[in-house]
């Protein structure tokens, strides 16, 4: 059963800003206080979800602040009451037994609103400077496959015995589990063949980076044809929104943002030199220059309120259920989207049902 209406989420501001670090109305702020206020406001505005990305230090500039994912997600779980909280996890940073225990605890604190986003890492210095080996792309996915298998079984309440290439688990179970629903939801991000196999075999929802409708349709067809057991794979999309009364105004605003982003170019280039060249995600970004992270404006959510609502409906029609959004300045544009775009989407989609 597809969702009756699209769901909307916001990227928690773990880096301090989704777009340029030089926006005069949105200077980088990755503090807990800012993110606390942001997520509470998003929840009050009706957003259904928030994604807390994971990096130990800021990939664009290690002198800048970076919000810590798992502690912040725990606190968000305690202070919110309705919004879904998705915490990203890079398997090499946590043993699956420890992380399963943490996830189950946040699931309990949130009364069944917690999810993880399994991401297999691309930013080499975060590992190498800590003395953690940064394995080859495909080996990282093989490790992630064992990791998520153990996670899935433990958070589902199984007593686990697992003897693989990377993990040896004997007679392990965690409690409490399943107090509010069967287990936390599992999202997975990444675009490579291995990422798609992993999402199809082990995730509930595949997270796709922002890109045009045809490419997203092709990716959904590719992932949905893979080996899978149980319920159908579902889909979420990341996107940066620039919406105004008219498309001309939105395009002017995007032009302004792209000008600002020129100041960020040295930081982006330095980051680019430290990424895994095999990460397919960055090959996609190189083909589709855009504003914002994770594909950003390449999803095409730039235009008049009606145009943006129509594009969202088109993505929804091909299977995107959750839209994880970025804005800049974040709070003001998040409000504008809730007031202007979301009701238009609802009216367009209602016609279908
Ligand atoms: C929505 C979304 C969120 C992501 N969040 C993170 C993150 O928090 N941390 C991270 O290191 N990578 C993150 N990624 C990156 C991917 O999981 C993956 O590491 C990257 O795409 C490289 O893998 P690939 O070659 O399969 O594309 C995210 C990807 C997507 C689509």
Short mmCIF file of C-alpha atoms and ligand atoms in Angstrom, two decimals:
data_model
loop_
_atom_site.label_atom_id
_atom_site.label_comp_id
_atom_site.label_asym_id
_atom_site.label_seq_id
_atom_site.Cartn_x
_atom_site.Cartn_y
_atom_site.Cartn_z
CA UNK A 1 0.00 0.00 0.00
CA UNK A 2 1.52 3.37 -0.98
CA UNK A 3 1.26 6.18 1.58
CA UNK A 4 -1.93 8.22 0.97
CA UNK A 5 0.04 11.48 1.04
CA UNK A 6 3.73 12.31 0.68
CA UNK A 7 5.62 12.70 3.93
CA UNK A 8 8.00 15.59 4.48
CA UNK A 9 11.10 15.74 6.60
CA UNK A 10 13.93 18.17 7.25
CA UNK A 11 17.67 17.61 7.39
CA UNK A 12 18.78 18.48 10.92
CA UNK A 13 21.55 21.08 10.56
CA UNK A 14 24.49 18.94 11.64
CA UNK A 15 27.02 20.97 9.60
CA UNK A 16 25.37 24.28 10.55
CA UNK A 17 24.03 24.98 7.04
CA UNK A 18 22.78 22.92 4.11
CA UNK A 19 24.01 25.31 1.46
CA UNK A 20 26.62 28.07 1.61
CA UNK A 21 28.51 28.84 4.81
CA UNK A 22 28.38 32.50 3.73
CA UNK A 23 24.63 33.20 3.59
CA UNK A 24 24.12 36.50 5.44
CA UNK A 25 20.75 35.38 6.90
CA UNK A 26 21.89 31.85 7.72
CA UNK A 27 25.38 31.80 9.21
CA UNK A 28 26.50 28.26 10.06
CA UNK A 29 25.05 27.10 13.36
CA UNK A 30 25.40 23.43 14.25
CA UNK A 31 24.70 23.89 17.96
CA UNK A 32 22.36 21.65 19.87
CA UNK A 33 20.29 24.71 20.86
CA UNK A 34 19.67 25.67 17.23
CA UNK A 35 18.86 22.11 16.22
CA UNK A 36 16.59 21.62 19.22
CA UNK A 37 14.55 24.69 18.25
CA UNK A 38 14.61 23.71 14.57
CA UNK A 39 13.23 20.20 15.05
CA UNK A 40 10.60 21.34 17.58
CA UNK A 41 9.42 23.96 15.10
CA UNK A 42 9.43 21.45 12.23
CA UNK A 43 7.28 19.14 14.29
CA UNK A 44 4.86 21.97 15.14
CA UNK A 45 4.64 22.86 11.43
CA UNK A 46 3.59 19.31 10.58
CA UNK A 47 6.83 17.84 9.20
CA UNK A 48 6.79 14.08 9.73
CA UNK A 49 10.48 13.27 9.86
CA UNK A 50 13.99 14.53 10.48
CA UNK A 51 17.31 13.05 9.34
CA UNK A 52 20.41 13.45 11.47
CA UNK A 53 23.42 12.79 9.22
CA UNK A 54 26.57 11.28 10.71
CA UNK A 55 30.06 12.71 10.61
CA UNK A 56 32.44 12.86 13.54
CA UNK A 57 33.93 16.12 12.31
CA UNK A 58 32.74 18.62 9.75
CA UNK A 59 33.80 17.27 6.31
CA UNK A 60 33.94 20.74 4.81
CA UNK A 61 36.15 22.21 7.54
CA UNK A 62 37.26 20.46 10.72
CA UNK A 63 37.57 23.82 12.52
CA UNK A 64 33.81 24.22 12.31
CA UNK A 65 31.20 22.71 14.62
CA UNK A 66 29.50 19.41 13.86
CA UNK A 67 26.46 18.06 15.74
CA UNK A 68 26.92 14.53 17.11
CA UNK A 69 24.27 12.23 15.66
CA UNK A 70 23.47 9.65 18.29
CA UNK A 71 23.48 11.82 21.39
CA UNK A 72 21.49 14.52 19.58
CA UNK A 73 18.99 11.94 18.28
CA UNK A 74 18.47 10.62 21.79
CA UNK A 75 17.77 14.10 23.08
CA UNK A 76 15.44 14.81 20.14
CA UNK A 77 13.57 11.61 20.89
CA UNK A 78 12.98 12.79 24.45
CA UNK A 79 11.75 16.31 23.64
CA UNK A 80 9.54 15.60 20.61
CA UNK A 81 6.32 13.62 20.50
CA UNK A 82 5.33 12.88 16.91
CA UNK A 83 8.16 13.40 14.41
CA UNK A 84 10.21 10.44 13.14
CA UNK A 85 13.89 10.67 14.06
CA UNK A 86 16.32 9.04 11.62
CA UNK A 87 19.93 8.73 12.77
CA UNK A 88 22.61 7.91 10.20
CA UNK A 89 25.14 5.22 11.05
CA UNK A 90 28.46 4.28 9.47
CA UNK A 91 29.03 0.65 10.43
CA UNK A 92 32.79 0.97 11.04
CA UNK A 93 32.20 3.52 13.79
CA UNK A 94 30.08 1.27 16.03
CA UNK A 95 29.96 -2.43 16.72
CA UNK A 96 26.48 -3.69 15.69
CA UNK A 97 25.74 -5.12 19.13
CA UNK A 98 26.39 -1.78 20.83
CA UNK A 99 24.51 0.19 18.19
CA UNK A 100 21.52 -2.19 18.31
CA UNK A 101 21.31 -1.59 22.02
CA UNK A 102 21.46 2.19 21.55
CA UNK A 103 18.85 2.12 18.77
CA UNK A 104 16.49 0.00 20.86
CA UNK A 105 16.83 2.46 23.72
CA UNK A 106 16.04 5.45 21.51
CA UNK A 107 13.12 3.49 20.06
CA UNK A 108 11.79 3.15 23.61
CA UNK A 109 12.45 6.79 24.55
CA UNK A 110 10.61 7.93 21.40
CA UNK A 111 7.70 5.50 21.83
CA UNK A 112 8.39 3.88 18.47
CA UNK A 113 9.51 6.82 16.30
CA UNK A 114 13.12 5.91 15.71
CA UNK A 115 14.85 4.88 12.47
CA UNK A 116 18.40 4.38 11.29
CA UNK A 117 19.93 5.34 7.95
CA UNK A 118 22.73 2.93 7.08
CA UNK A 119 25.46 4.76 5.16
CA UNK A 120 28.71 3.18 4.11
CA UNK A 121 31.02 6.21 4.31
CA UNK A 122 33.00 8.19 1.75
CA UNK A 123 34.97 10.71 3.83
CA UNK A 124 38.35 9.06 4.35
CA UNK A 125 40.04 11.35 6.95
CA UNK A 126 37.30 10.70 9.50
CA UNK A 127 38.52 7.09 9.67
CA UNK A 128 42.18 7.33 8.76
CA UNK A 129 43.01 10.08 11.25
CA UNK A 130 41.43 7.94 13.99
CA UNK A 131 43.48 4.92 12.95
CA UNK A 132 40.42 3.06 11.64
CA UNK A 133 41.20 1.40 8.32
CA UNK A 134 39.14 2.81 5.45
CA UNK A 135 38.34 -0.35 3.53
CA UNK A 136 37.72 -0.48 -0.21
CA UNK A 137 34.25 0.53 -1.41
CA UNK A 138 32.99 -3.02 -2.03
CA UNK A 139 34.52 -4.37 1.19
CA UNK A 140 32.73 -1.61 3.11
CA UNK A 141 29.45 -2.83 1.67
CA UNK A 142 30.27 -6.47 2.52
CA UNK A 143 30.97 -5.35 6.08
CA UNK A 144 27.75 -3.30 6.10
CA UNK A 145 25.76 -6.34 4.94
CA UNK A 146 26.92 -8.44 7.90
CA UNK A 147 26.49 -5.46 10.22
CA UNK A 148 22.87 -4.79 9.21
CA UNK A 149 21.97 -8.47 9.40
CA UNK A 150 23.08 -8.57 13.05
CA UNK A 151 21.38 -5.25 13.77
CA UNK A 152 18.09 -6.35 12.21
CA UNK A 153 17.98 -9.55 14.22
CA UNK A 154 18.98 -7.99 17.53
CA UNK A 155 16.54 -5.06 17.38
CA UNK A 156 13.81 -7.54 16.40
CA UNK A 157 14.42 -9.36 19.68
CA UNK A 158 16.19 -12.45 18.34
CA UNK A 159 18.84 -14.30 20.28
CA UNK A 160 21.70 -14.06 17.81
CA UNK A 161 24.48 -16.44 16.85
CA UNK A 162 26.40 -15.10 13.87
CA UNK A 163 29.70 -16.27 12.49
CA UNK A 164 30.75 -14.28 9.42
CA UNK A 165 33.87 -12.79 7.90
CA UNK A 166 33.78 -9.74 10.13
CA UNK A 167 31.73 -10.60 13.21
CA UNK A 168 31.49 -13.45 15.69
CA UNK A 169 28.42 -13.12 17.85
CA UNK A 170 27.52 -15.79 20.41
CA UNK A 171 24.17 -16.12 22.12
CA UNK A 172 23.42 -12.39 22.20
CA UNK A 173 20.10 -10.72 22.79
CA UNK A 174 19.00 -7.28 23.95
CA UNK A 175 16.04 -6.17 26.03
CA UNK A 176 13.78 -4.26 26.01
CA UNK A 177 12.69 -4.45 22.38
CA UNK A 178 9.35 -4.19 20.59
CA UNK A 179 7.44 -2.27 23.25
CA UNK A 180 5.79 0.09 20.74
CA UNK A 181 6.14 -1.77 17.41
CA UNK A 182 8.17 -4.64 16.00
CA UNK A 183 11.45 -2.68 15.60
CA UNK A 184 12.97 0.62 14.35
CA UNK A 185 12.67 1.33 10.60
CA UNK A 186 15.80 0.77 8.49
CA UNK A 187 16.70 3.24 5.74
CA UNK A 188 19.81 2.83 3.58
CA UNK A 189 21.57 5.51 1.48
CA UNK A 190 24.07 5.09 -1.37
CA UNK A 191 23.76 4.60 -5.10
CA UNK A 192 26.17 1.90 -6.23
CA UNK A 193 25.08 -1.59 -7.25
CA UNK A 194 26.24 -2.78 -3.81
CA UNK A 195 24.18 -0.07 -2.10
CA UNK A 196 21.10 -1.13 -4.04
CA UNK A 197 21.66 -4.82 -3.22
CA UNK A 198 22.05 -3.94 0.43
CA UNK A 199 18.92 -1.77 0.46
CA UNK A 200 16.89 -4.47 -1.32
CA UNK A 201 18.05 -7.23 0.98
CA UNK A 202 18.06 -5.45 4.33
CA UNK A 203 16.30 -2.06 4.36
CA UNK A 204 12.68 -0.97 4.59
CA UNK A 205 13.30 2.26 2.66
CA UNK A 206 15.98 3.23 0.15
CA UNK A 207 17.16 6.83 0.42
CA UNK A 208 17.92 8.38 -2.98
CA UNK A 209 19.98 11.54 -3.54
CA UNK A 210 18.29 14.47 -5.28
CA UNK A 211 18.21 14.05 -9.07
CA UNK A 212 15.75 14.41 -11.91
CA UNK A 213 12.55 12.43 -12.27
CA UNK A 214 13.83 10.15 -15.03
CA UNK A 215 16.97 9.20 -13.13
CA UNK A 216 14.97 8.55 -9.97
CA UNK A 217 12.50 6.42 -11.94
CA UNK A 218 15.42 4.42 -13.38
CA UNK A 219 16.96 3.96 -9.91
CA UNK A 220 13.66 2.77 -8.45
CA UNK A 221 13.26 0.26 -11.29
CA UNK A 222 16.81 -0.94 -10.73
CA UNK A 223 16.44 -1.36 -6.95
CA UNK A 224 12.97 -2.87 -7.09
CA UNK A 225 14.16 -5.64 -9.42
CA UNK A 226 16.63 -7.01 -6.85
CA UNK A 227 16.48 -10.03 -4.63
CA UNK A 228 14.32 -9.33 -1.61
CA UNK A 229 12.22 -11.11 0.95
CA UNK A 230 9.15 -9.73 2.67
CA UNK A 231 7.40 -6.44 2.01
CA UNK A 232 8.19 -4.25 -1.00
CA UNK A 233 11.06 -1.80 -0.75
CA UNK A 234 9.90 1.80 -0.22
CA UNK A 235 11.63 5.02 -1.32
CA UNK A 236 12.68 8.40 0.06
CA UNK A 237 14.30 11.35 -1.75
CA UNK A 238 16.62 14.12 -0.61
CA UNK A 239 16.03 17.56 -2.15
CA UNK A 240 16.82 21.24 -1.70
CA UNK A 241 13.78 23.51 -2.20
CA UNK A 242 13.72 27.03 -3.64
CA UNK A 243 10.03 28.04 -3.91
CA UNK A 244 8.60 31.50 -4.58
CA UNK A 245 5.35 33.06 -5.86
CA UNK A 246 6.72 32.87 -9.41
CA UNK A 247 9.26 30.64 -11.12
CA UNK A 248 11.24 33.72 -12.22
CA UNK A 249 11.65 34.77 -8.57
CA UNK A 250 12.71 31.26 -7.58
CA UNK A 251 15.30 31.16 -10.35
CA UNK A 252 16.66 34.55 -9.28
CA UNK A 253 16.95 33.25 -5.75
CA UNK A 254 18.77 30.12 -6.95
CA UNK A 255 21.14 32.39 -8.92
CA UNK A 256 21.84 34.33 -5.74
CA UNK A 257 22.56 31.11 -3.81
CA UNK A 258 24.86 29.81 -6.54
CA UNK A 259 26.80 33.09 -6.43
CA UNK A 260 27.19 32.75 -2.69
CA UNK A 261 28.40 29.17 -3.14
CA UNK A 262 31.43 30.39 -5.08
CA UNK A 263 32.86 31.44 -1.72
CA UNK A 264 32.53 27.83 -0.53
CA UNK A 265 34.39 26.45 -3.55
CA UNK A 266 37.79 26.06 -1.82
CA UNK A 267 36.18 24.12 1.05
CA UNK A 268 34.23 21.91 -1.35
CA UNK A 269 37.35 21.23 -3.44
CA UNK A 270 39.37 20.30 -0.35
CA UNK A 271 36.59 17.95 0.73
CA UNK A 272 36.42 16.48 -2.78
CA UNK A 273 40.11 15.51 -2.59
CA UNK A 274 39.41 13.44 0.53
CA UNK A 275 36.42 11.48 -0.71
CA UNK A 276 36.52 7.92 -1.97
CA UNK A 277 36.65 8.22 -5.80
CA UNK A 278 34.67 4.97 -6.03
CA UNK A 279 31.67 6.49 -4.24
CA UNK A 280 29.04 6.43 -6.99
CA UNK A 281 27.10 9.20 -5.25
CA UNK A 282 29.85 11.72 -6.07
CA UNK A 283 29.95 10.62 -9.69
CA UNK A 284 26.23 11.44 -9.85
CA UNK A 285 26.83 14.85 -8.24
CA UNK A 286 29.56 15.61 -10.77
CA UNK A 287 27.10 14.98 -13.64
CA UNK A 288 24.39 17.12 -12.01
CA UNK A 289 25.85 20.29 -10.46
CA UNK A 290 23.44 21.62 -7.86
CA UNK A 291 23.01 23.68 -4.71
CA UNK A 292 22.79 21.92 -1.34
CA UNK A 293 24.10 18.54 -0.22
CA UNK A 294 23.00 15.06 -1.39
CA UNK A 295 21.85 16.17 -4.81
CA UNK A 296 20.17 19.34 -3.52
CA UNK A 297 18.46 21.31 -6.27
CA UNK A 298 19.16 18.60 -8.88
CA UNK A 299 15.78 17.15 -7.87
CA UNK A 300 14.24 20.20 -9.52
CA UNK A 301 12.23 21.50 -6.58
CA UNK A 302 12.93 25.04 -7.76
CA UNK A 303 10.09 27.19 -9.07
CA UNK A 304 6.73 28.69 -8.22
CA UNK A 305 4.78 27.10 -5.38
CA UNK A 306 2.64 25.31 -7.96
CA UNK A 307 5.60 24.05 -9.98
CA UNK A 308 7.32 22.67 -6.88
CA UNK A 309 4.08 21.03 -5.71
CA UNK A 310 3.59 19.46 -9.15
CA UNK A 311 7.14 18.07 -9.20
CA UNK A 312 6.63 16.56 -5.77
CA UNK A 313 3.45 14.92 -6.99
CA UNK A 314 5.34 13.47 -9.98
CA UNK A 315 7.97 11.96 -7.67
CA UNK A 316 5.22 10.65 -5.40
CA UNK A 317 3.49 9.04 -8.37
CA UNK A 318 6.63 7.05 -9.24
CA UNK A 319 7.02 5.82 -5.66
CA UNK A 320 8.75 8.44 -3.51
CA UNK A 321 7.00 8.42 -0.18
CA UNK A 322 9.20 10.66 1.99
CA UNK A 323 10.89 13.91 0.90
CA UNK A 324 13.82 14.92 3.09
CA UNK A 325 14.20 18.63 2.50
CA UNK A 326 16.87 21.29 2.77
CA UNK A 327 16.43 25.07 2.63
CA UNK A 328 18.42 28.26 3.10
CA UNK A 329 17.87 30.31 5.19
CA UNK A 330 16.60 27.13 6.75
CA UNK A 331 13.95 28.16 9.26
CA UNK A 332 12.30 30.86 7.13
CA UNK A 333 12.15 28.68 4.02
CA UNK A 334 10.96 25.66 6.00
CA UNK A 335 8.00 27.79 7.18
CA UNK A 336 7.31 29.02 3.66
CA UNK A 337 7.23 25.44 2.35
CA UNK A 338 4.81 24.39 5.10
CA UNK A 339 2.51 27.32 4.39
CA UNK A 340 2.66 27.56 0.61
CA UNK A 341 3.81 24.32 -0.98
CA UNK A 342 2.56 21.58 1.28
CA UNK A 343 -1.16 22.52 1.04
CA UNK A 344 -0.83 22.63 -2.76
CA UNK A 345 0.71 19.13 -2.77
CA UNK A 346 -2.11 17.87 -0.57
CA UNK A 347 -4.74 19.26 -2.95
CA UNK A 348 -3.05 17.75 -6.00
CA UNK A 349 -2.65 14.33 -4.41
CA UNK A 350 -6.16 14.25 -2.93
CA UNK A 351 -7.58 14.32 -6.45
CA UNK A 352 -6.06 10.89 -6.96
CA UNK A 353 -7.81 9.24 -4.03
C1 LIG B 1 19.88 10.60 1.96
C2 LIG B 1 21.31 10.22 2.15
C3 LIG B 1 21.93 10.50 3.35
C4 LIG B 1 23.28 10.20 3.54
N1 LIG B 1 23.84 10.49 4.75
C5 LIG B 1 25.15 10.23 4.95
C6 LIG B 1 25.75 10.51 6.21
O1 LIG B 1 25.09 10.95 7.14
N2 LIG B 1 27.06 10.25 6.35
C7 LIG B 1 27.82 9.72 5.33
O2 LIG B 1 29.02 9.52 5.52
N3 LIG B 1 27.26 9.41 4.14
C8 LIG B 1 25.95 9.64 3.93
N4 LIG B 1 25.38 9.32 2.73
C9 LIG B 1 26.27 8.72 1.70
C10 LIG B 1 26.01 7.28 1.30
O3 LIG B 1 25.43 6.50 2.20
C11 LIG B 1 27.21 6.54 0.71
O4 LIG B 1 28.24 6.53 1.63
C12 LIG B 1 27.65 7.17 -0.56
O5 LIG B 1 26.55 7.30 -1.40
C13 LIG B 1 28.71 6.35 -1.26
O6 LIG B 1 28.23 5.13 -1.62
P1 LIG B 1 27.79 4.70 -3.10
O7 LIG B 1 29.05 4.42 -3.84
O8 LIG B 1 26.96 3.48 -2.89
O9 LIG B 1 27.01 5.84 -3.69
C14 LIG B 1 24.03 9.59 2.51
C15 LIG B 1 23.38 9.27 1.30
C16 LIG B 1 22.05 9.57 1.11
C17 LIG B 1 21.38 9.22 -0.18
#
